[in-house]
Amino acid sequence: MADSTASAEPQPAHPADRPVYVIGAGPGGLAVAHALRARDIRAVVLEREDRVGASWRRHYDRLRLHTTRRLSALPGLPMPRSFGRWVSRDDVVRYLEKYAEHHQLEIVTGVEVFRVERAPDGTGWLLHASGGRELTGAAVVVATGYNHTPRLPQWPGRDTYTGEFRHAAEYRDAVPYTGRDVLVVGVGNTGAEIAVDLVEGGAARVRLSVRTAPHIVRRSTAGWPAQYNGVLVRRLPARLVDRLARPLARISTPDLSAHGLPRPDTGLLTRAAEGAIPVQDVGLIDAVRGGRVEIVTALEGFEDGKAVLADGTRIAPDAVIAATGYLRGLEGLVGHLGVLDARGRPVVHGPRTPADAPGLYFTGFTNPISGMLRELARDAERIAKALARRDGARASRLPR
């Protein structure tokens, strides 16, 4: 893996000498770089941090993949069996490091790309990067990640709250919260898992603020991972999957309505298509049933140092952890190109390229029910194939 910035210097003007630039050295960017290299197309990965897999290194300590080891590997390198079925955060990081080394990927760290625009000659892309660099590529693959910028709702009166306030991105473990009263806001997979971690780590009281009840599924039932169901049903009509999922949910998961978590009215795949992936149970069900995690209504704001809930209740936790998701953070990078929708997401992804921005590709900006790493791996091959066909003639080739 390259450690210097030599590869990030301005490229020669001749189009055939231009590499494909991949922005982001997470799993999506690394997978694309390998897939291109396998087709003898030079790919240069630009990473703003000093190491690959930077966002994975910042996840909380107890994190394990909710997708199986076998279906989470990237192209060209299986994950070791020693990682177990549900791979830990640290093992994911080790795998990404090994992946970059094994495939001899060309990675330049410490280079942040601020803006992408058409090259003056109209045959490629100009990247404006840190250090005053202006880099010209035959094509660009944006792989900056789904969890890019922490999203914090503008709760009224937040500046009046006197307790500790953090986004879930800053959470590492339960040690700082031992013996304390904690409110976790948001019941996606992150919020649910942090709530369980706090309970197991000795927090005195844990409340979980829920605006919309999620679908909760067992991570594995009789040895059959929930991910396998996601793979099987992903391309079926949403209405059919929604209908089939209801009786299965009644069989596999208990009704938590009495504890404040009713079964959702909206179907499972319909919700997933809207971006609300089912919560995989890693202890939440038992914690809620046992009263160790208390479900409360949505957080509406703060007043006189207290948190105000949707039902009018005012509570005074020692700490609030906002598991309220992330923004893609693409507006400054490509927003001027008309390639984002109203929510800041790319209008296309994978092998498709915007009609008005040929040669610009996106990967890792969806959260599919079949597993993000699996889809990143599949997208990498598709992008490389499409790019080789469309832009390969303009990209620099690796020596044989």
Coordinates of C-alpha atoms in Angstrom, one line a residue:
M1 CA 0.0 0.0 0.0
A2 CA 1.4 3.4 -1.0
D3 CA 2.1 5.7 2.0
S4 CA 3.5 8.7 0.1
T5 CA 1.6 11.3 -1.8
A6 CA 3.5 10.7 -5.1
S7 CA 0.5 9.1 -6.7
A8 CA -1.7 12.1 -5.8
E9 CA 0.3 14.6 -7.8
P10 CA -1.3 16.1 -11.0
Q11 CA -1.5 13.6 -13.8
P12 CA -0.2 14.1 -17.3
A13 CA -2.6 15.8 -19.6
H14 CA -3.0 12.9 -22.1
P15 CA -6.3 11.1 -21.4
A16 CA -4.7 7.7 -21.8
D17 CA -2.4 8.4 -18.9
R18 CA -5.2 9.1 -16.4
P19 CA -6.0 6.7 -13.7
V20 CA -9.5 6.0 -12.3
Y21 CA -9.7 7.8 -8.9
V22 CA -11.6 6.0 -6.1
I23 CA -12.6 8.3 -3.3
G24 CA -12.6 6.5 0.0
A25 CA -10.6 3.5 1.4
G26 CA -13.4 1.7 3.1
P27 CA -14.7 -1.7 1.9
G28 CA -16.5 -0.3 -1.1
G29 CA -13.5 1.7 -2.4
L30 CA -11.1 -1.2 -1.8
A31 CA -13.3 -3.7 -3.6
V32 CA -13.7 -1.4 -6.6
A33 CA -9.9 -0.8 -6.8
H34 CA -9.2 -4.5 -6.8
A35 CA -11.9 -5.2 -9.5
L36 CA -10.4 -2.5 -11.7
R37 CA -6.9 -3.7 -11.1
A38 CA -8.0 -7.3 -12.1
R39 CA -8.9 -5.7 -15.5
D40 CA -5.5 -4.0 -15.7
I41 CA -7.0 -0.6 -15.2
R42 CA -5.0 1.6 -12.9
A43 CA -7.1 2.7 -9.9
V44 CA -5.8 5.2 -7.3
V45 CA -7.6 5.2 -4.0
L46 CA -7.7 8.6 -2.2
E47 CA -8.3 8.4 1.6
R48 CA -8.6 11.5 3.8
E49 CA -7.6 9.6 6.9
D50 CA -4.2 8.1 7.6
R51 CA -5.3 4.4 7.3
V52 CA -7.8 2.3 5.4
G53 CA -11.2 1.5 7.0
A54 CA -11.2 4.7 9.1
S55 CA -14.9 4.7 9.8
W56 CA -14.8 1.0 10.9
R57 CA -12.1 1.9 13.4
R58 CA -14.4 4.4 15.1
H59 CA -17.4 2.0 15.7
Y60 CA -18.3 1.0 19.2
D61 CA -16.3 -1.8 20.7
R62 CA -18.9 -4.5 20.9
L63 CA -19.9 -4.2 17.2
R64 CA -20.2 -7.4 15.2
L65 CA -21.4 -7.8 11.7
H66 CA -25.1 -8.8 11.4
T67 CA -24.1 -10.5 8.1
T68 CA -22.3 -13.8 8.0
R69 CA -18.5 -14.0 7.4
R70 CA -19.0 -15.8 4.1
L71 CA -21.4 -13.2 2.7
S72 CA -19.3 -10.3 4.0
A73 CA -16.0 -11.0 2.2
L74 CA -14.9 -8.7 -0.7
P75 CA -13.9 -10.1 -4.1
G76 CA -10.6 -12.0 -4.2
L77 CA -10.0 -12.7 -0.5
P78 CA -12.2 -14.8 1.8
M79 CA -12.5 -13.8 5.5
P80 CA -10.6 -16.2 7.7
R81 CA -12.6 -18.9 9.4
S82 CA -11.0 -17.9 12.7
F83 CA -13.1 -14.7 12.6
G84 CA -16.2 -16.8 13.4
R85 CA -19.6 -16.5 11.9
W86 CA -20.3 -12.9 13.1
V87 CA -17.2 -10.9 12.6
S88 CA -16.0 -8.3 15.1
R89 CA -15.2 -4.7 14.4
D90 CA -11.5 -5.3 15.0
D91 CA -11.4 -8.3 12.7
V92 CA -13.2 -6.3 9.9
V93 CA -10.4 -3.7 10.2
R94 CA -7.7 -6.4 10.1
Y95 CA -9.4 -7.8 7.0
L96 CA -9.5 -4.5 5.2
E97 CA -5.8 -3.9 6.0
K98 CA -4.9 -7.4 4.7
Y99 CA -7.1 -6.9 1.6
A100 CA -5.2 -3.7 0.6
E101 CA -1.9 -5.5 1.1
H102 CA -2.9 -8.7 -0.6
H103 CA -4.1 -7.1 -3.7
Q104 CA -1.3 -4.5 -3.8
L105 CA -3.7 -1.6 -4.1
E106 CA -2.5 1.9 -4.8
I107 CA -3.7 3.9 -1.9
V108 CA -2.8 7.5 -1.0
T109 CA -3.7 8.5 2.5
G110 CA -4.1 11.9 4.0
V111 CA -5.7 13.3 0.8
E112 CA -9.2 14.7 1.1
V113 CA -11.2 15.4 -2.1
F114 CA -13.4 18.5 -1.7
R115 CA -14.9 18.9 -5.2
V116 CA -15.3 16.9 -8.4
E117 CA -16.1 18.5 -11.7
R118 CA -15.7 17.9 -15.4
A119 CA -12.2 18.2 -16.8
P120 CA -11.7 21.2 -19.0
D121 CA -11.2 19.0 -22.1
G122 CA -14.5 17.2 -21.4
T123 CA -13.0 13.7 -21.4
G124 CA -12.5 13.1 -17.7
W125 CA -12.9 14.5 -14.3
L126 CA -11.0 17.1 -12.3
L127 CA -10.6 16.5 -8.5
H128 CA -9.8 19.4 -6.2
A129 CA -8.1 18.0 -3.2
S130 CA -6.2 19.0 0.0
G131 CA -2.8 20.6 -0.4
G132 CA -3.9 22.5 -3.5
R133 CA -3.9 19.3 -5.6
E134 CA -5.8 19.2 -8.9
L135 CA -6.0 15.6 -10.1
T136 CA -7.4 14.6 -13.5
G137 CA -8.9 11.1 -13.8
A138 CA -10.5 9.1 -16.6
A139 CA -13.4 8.3 -14.3
V140 CA -14.3 8.7 -10.6
V141 CA -15.8 6.2 -8.2
V142 CA -17.2 7.9 -5.0
A143 CA -17.1 5.5 -2.1
T144 CA -17.0 7.8 0.9
G145 CA -19.5 5.7 2.8
Y146 CA -23.0 5.5 4.1
N147 CA -22.0 6.6 7.6
H148 CA -20.2 9.8 6.7
T149 CA -21.5 12.7 8.7
P150 CA -23.4 12.3 12.0
R151 CA -27.0 13.5 11.8
L152 CA -28.3 15.5 14.7
P153 CA -31.9 16.7 14.7
Q154 CA -32.3 20.4 15.6
W155 CA -34.1 19.7 18.9
P156 CA -35.5 22.9 20.5
G157 CA -33.7 23.9 23.7
R158 CA -30.8 21.5 23.3
D159 CA -28.4 24.2 24.6
T160 CA -30.4 24.2 27.9
Y161 CA -29.6 20.5 28.6
T162 CA -27.0 20.3 31.3
G163 CA -26.2 16.6 31.1
E164 CA -23.8 14.8 28.7
F165 CA -24.9 14.8 25.1
R166 CA -23.2 12.7 22.4
H167 CA -24.0 11.3 19.0
A168 CA -23.6 7.5 18.8
A169 CA -20.6 8.0 16.5
E170 CA -18.7 9.0 19.7
Y171 CA -19.8 6.0 21.7
R172 CA -17.2 3.3 22.4
D173 CA -18.2 1.3 25.4
A174 CA -20.4 1.5 28.6
V175 CA -17.6 2.2 31.0
P176 CA -18.2 6.0 31.2
Y177 CA -21.9 5.4 32.0
T178 CA -21.6 2.9 34.8
G179 CA -24.2 3.8 37.5
R180 CA -25.7 6.5 35.4
D181 CA -29.1 7.2 33.9
V182 CA -28.9 7.2 30.1
L183 CA -31.4 8.0 27.4
V184 CA -30.6 6.5 24.0
V185 CA -32.5 8.2 21.1
G186 CA -33.3 6.1 18.0
V187 CA -34.0 2.4 17.7
G188 CA -32.1 1.4 14.6
N189 CA -29.5 -1.4 14.9
T190 CA -27.0 1.1 16.5
G191 CA -29.4 2.5 19.1
A192 CA -30.7 -1.0 20.0
E193 CA -27.2 -2.4 20.4
I194 CA -25.9 0.6 22.4
A195 CA -28.9 0.3 24.8
V196 CA -28.1 -3.4 25.4
D197 CA -24.4 -2.6 25.8
L198 CA -25.2 0.0 28.5
V199 CA -27.4 -2.4 30.4
E200 CA -24.7 -5.1 30.3
G201 CA -22.1 -2.5 31.2
G202 CA -23.7 -1.4 34.4
A203 CA -25.7 1.7 33.6
A204 CA -28.2 2.4 36.4
R205 CA -31.1 3.1 34.1
V206 CA -31.4 2.9 30.3
R207 CA -34.3 4.3 28.3
L208 CA -34.7 4.0 24.6
S209 CA -36.6 6.7 22.8
V210 CA -38.6 5.4 19.9
R211 CA -40.5 7.5 17.3
T212 CA -41.5 4.7 14.9
A213 CA -41.5 1.0 16.1
P214 CA -39.0 -1.0 14.0
H215 CA -39.3 -4.5 12.6
I216 CA -37.2 -6.8 14.9
V217 CA -35.8 -10.0 13.6
R218 CA -33.7 -12.7 15.1
R219 CA -30.1 -12.5 13.8
S220 CA -30.3 -16.3 13.3
T221 CA -33.1 -18.8 13.8
A222 CA -32.2 -22.5 14.1
G223 CA -28.9 -21.7 12.5
W224 CA -30.5 -19.9 9.5
P225 CA -29.2 -16.2 9.4
A226 CA -31.7 -13.5 8.8
Q227 CA -29.4 -12.2 6.0
Y228 CA -30.2 -15.3 4.0
N229 CA -33.9 -14.3 4.0
G230 CA -32.9 -10.8 2.9
V231 CA -30.9 -12.3 -0.1
L232 CA -33.8 -14.5 -1.1
V233 CA -36.5 -11.9 -1.0
R234 CA -34.7 -8.7 -2.0
R235 CA -36.0 -8.8 -5.6
L236 CA -39.5 -10.0 -4.9
P237 CA -42.4 -7.6 -4.9
A238 CA -42.5 -5.6 -1.6
R239 CA -46.2 -6.3 -1.1
L240 CA -45.6 -10.1 -1.3
V241 CA -42.7 -10.0 1.1
D242 CA -44.6 -7.8 3.5
R243 CA -47.4 -10.3 3.6
L244 CA -45.1 -13.3 4.1
A245 CA -43.1 -11.6 6.8
R246 CA -46.1 -10.9 9.1
P247 CA -46.8 -14.5 10.2
L248 CA -43.1 -15.3 10.4
A249 CA -42.6 -12.3 12.8
R250 CA -45.4 -13.6 15.0
I251 CA -43.7 -17.0 15.2
S252 CA -40.1 -15.9 15.7
T253 CA -40.4 -12.7 17.9
P254 CA -42.6 -12.0 20.8
D255 CA -45.1 -9.2 20.9
L256 CA -43.6 -6.3 22.8
S257 CA -46.7 -4.0 22.6
A258 CA -47.1 -4.0 26.3
H259 CA -43.6 -2.7 26.7
G260 CA -44.1 0.1 24.2
L261 CA -42.9 -1.6 21.0
P262 CA -45.9 -2.6 19.0
R263 CA -45.5 -4.5 15.7
P264 CA -45.1 -2.0 12.8
D265 CA -48.1 -1.3 10.6
T266 CA -45.8 -0.8 7.5
G267 CA -44.5 -4.0 5.9
L268 CA -40.9 -5.2 6.4
L269 CA -39.6 -4.8 2.8
T270 CA -41.5 -1.6 2.3
R271 CA -39.8 -0.1 5.4
A272 CA -36.4 -1.4 4.2
A273 CA -36.9 0.3 0.8
E274 CA -37.4 3.5 2.7
G275 CA -34.1 3.0 4.5
A276 CA -35.3 1.5 7.7
I277 CA -33.5 -1.8 7.9
P278 CA -34.9 -4.3 10.4
V279 CA -33.3 -4.4 13.8
Q280 CA -31.5 -7.6 14.4
D281 CA -31.9 -8.8 17.9
V282 CA -28.6 -9.1 19.9
G283 CA -30.3 -8.9 23.3
L284 CA -32.9 -6.1 22.9
I285 CA -35.9 -8.4 23.2
D286 CA -34.9 -9.9 26.5
A287 CA -33.7 -6.5 27.9
V288 CA -37.1 -4.9 27.0
R289 CA -39.1 -7.8 28.4
G290 CA -37.1 -7.9 31.5
G291 CA -37.5 -4.1 32.1
R292 CA -33.8 -3.4 31.8
V293 CA -34.3 -1.3 28.7
E294 CA -37.4 1.0 29.1
I295 CA -39.1 2.1 25.9
V296 CA -40.2 5.8 25.9
T297 CA -41.8 8.0 23.3
A298 CA -39.9 10.2 20.8
L299 CA -37.6 13.0 22.0
E300 CA -39.2 16.3 21.0
G301 CA -36.7 18.7 22.6
F302 CA -35.3 20.0 25.8
E303 CA -36.6 22.4 28.4
D304 CA -35.1 23.7 31.7
G305 CA -32.4 21.1 31.4
K306 CA -34.8 18.2 30.9
A307 CA -35.7 16.1 27.9
V308 CA -39.2 16.5 26.7
L309 CA -40.9 13.4 25.2
A310 CA -43.7 13.2 22.7
D311 CA -46.2 12.2 25.4
G312 CA -45.4 15.3 27.4
T313 CA -43.2 13.5 29.9
R314 CA -40.1 15.4 31.1
I315 CA -37.1 13.3 32.2
A316 CA -33.7 14.3 33.4
P317 CA -31.2 11.6 32.4
D318 CA -27.5 12.1 33.2
A319 CA -26.6 11.5 29.5
V320 CA -28.2 11.4 26.1
I321 CA -26.8 9.4 23.3
A322 CA -28.3 10.3 19.9
A323 CA -28.4 7.2 17.6
T324 CA -30.0 9.3 14.9
G325 CA -28.1 8.1 11.9
Y326 CA -25.9 9.8 9.4
L327 CA -25.9 12.0 6.3
R328 CA -24.1 11.0 3.1
G329 CA -22.2 14.4 3.1
L330 CA -22.0 14.6 -0.7
E331 CA -23.3 18.0 -1.4
G332 CA -20.0 19.8 -1.4
L333 CA -18.3 17.1 -3.4
V334 CA -20.8 16.5 -6.2
G335 CA -24.0 18.4 -5.4
H336 CA -23.3 21.0 -8.1
L337 CA -23.5 18.2 -10.7
G338 CA -27.2 17.5 -10.3
V339 CA -26.5 13.8 -9.3
L340 CA -28.2 13.9 -5.9
D341 CA -31.8 13.5 -4.9
A342 CA -33.7 15.7 -2.5
R343 CA -32.3 13.7 0.5
G344 CA -28.7 14.1 -0.7
R345 CA -28.4 10.5 -2.0
P346 CA -27.0 9.6 -5.4
V347 CA -29.7 9.2 -8.0
V348 CA -27.9 6.1 -9.3
H349 CA -25.5 3.7 -7.9
G350 CA -23.4 0.7 -8.9
P351 CA -22.7 0.2 -12.6
R352 CA -25.1 3.0 -13.6
T353 CA -23.7 6.5 -14.2
P354 CA -25.8 9.7 -14.3
A355 CA -26.9 10.7 -17.8
D356 CA -25.3 14.1 -17.4
A357 CA -22.2 12.9 -15.6
P358 CA -20.8 9.9 -17.5
G359 CA -17.8 8.3 -15.9
L360 CA -19.0 9.2 -12.3
Y361 CA -19.9 6.2 -10.2
F362 CA -21.2 5.7 -6.7
T363 CA -21.0 2.7 -4.3
G364 CA -22.0 2.2 -0.7
F365 CA -24.8 4.7 -0.4
T366 CA -27.7 2.2 0.1
N367 CA -28.3 -0.1 3.0
P368 CA -29.9 -3.2 1.4
I369 CA -31.7 -5.9 3.4
S370 CA -29.3 -8.5 1.9
G371 CA -26.3 -7.0 3.6
M372 CA -24.2 -3.9 2.7
L373 CA -20.8 -5.7 2.4
R374 CA -22.3 -8.3 0.1
E375 CA -23.8 -5.7 -2.1
L376 CA -20.6 -3.6 -2.1
A377 CA -18.7 -6.7 -3.3
R378 CA -21.2 -7.3 -6.1
D379 CA -21.3 -3.6 -7.0
A380 CA -17.5 -3.5 -7.3
E381 CA -17.5 -6.2 -10.0
R382 CA -20.4 -4.5 -11.9
I383 CA -18.7 -1.0 -11.7
A384 CA -15.4 -2.4 -13.0
K385 CA -17.1 -4.1 -15.8
A386 CA -19.2 -1.1 -16.8
L387 CA -16.2 1.3 -16.4
A388 CA -13.9 -0.9 -18.5
R389 CA -16.5 -0.9 -21.3
R390 CA -17.3 2.8 -21.1
D391 CA -14.2 4.5 -19.8
G392 CA -11.4 1.9 -20.0
A393 CA -10.0 3.2 -23.3
R394 CA -9.3 6.6 -21.6
A395 CA -7.8 5.1 -18.4
S396 CA -4.2 4.3 -17.8
R397 CA -3.3 0.6 -17.9
L398 CA -1.2 -1.4 -15.5
P399 CA 2.0 -2.8 -16.9
R400 CA 1.8 -6.6 -17.6

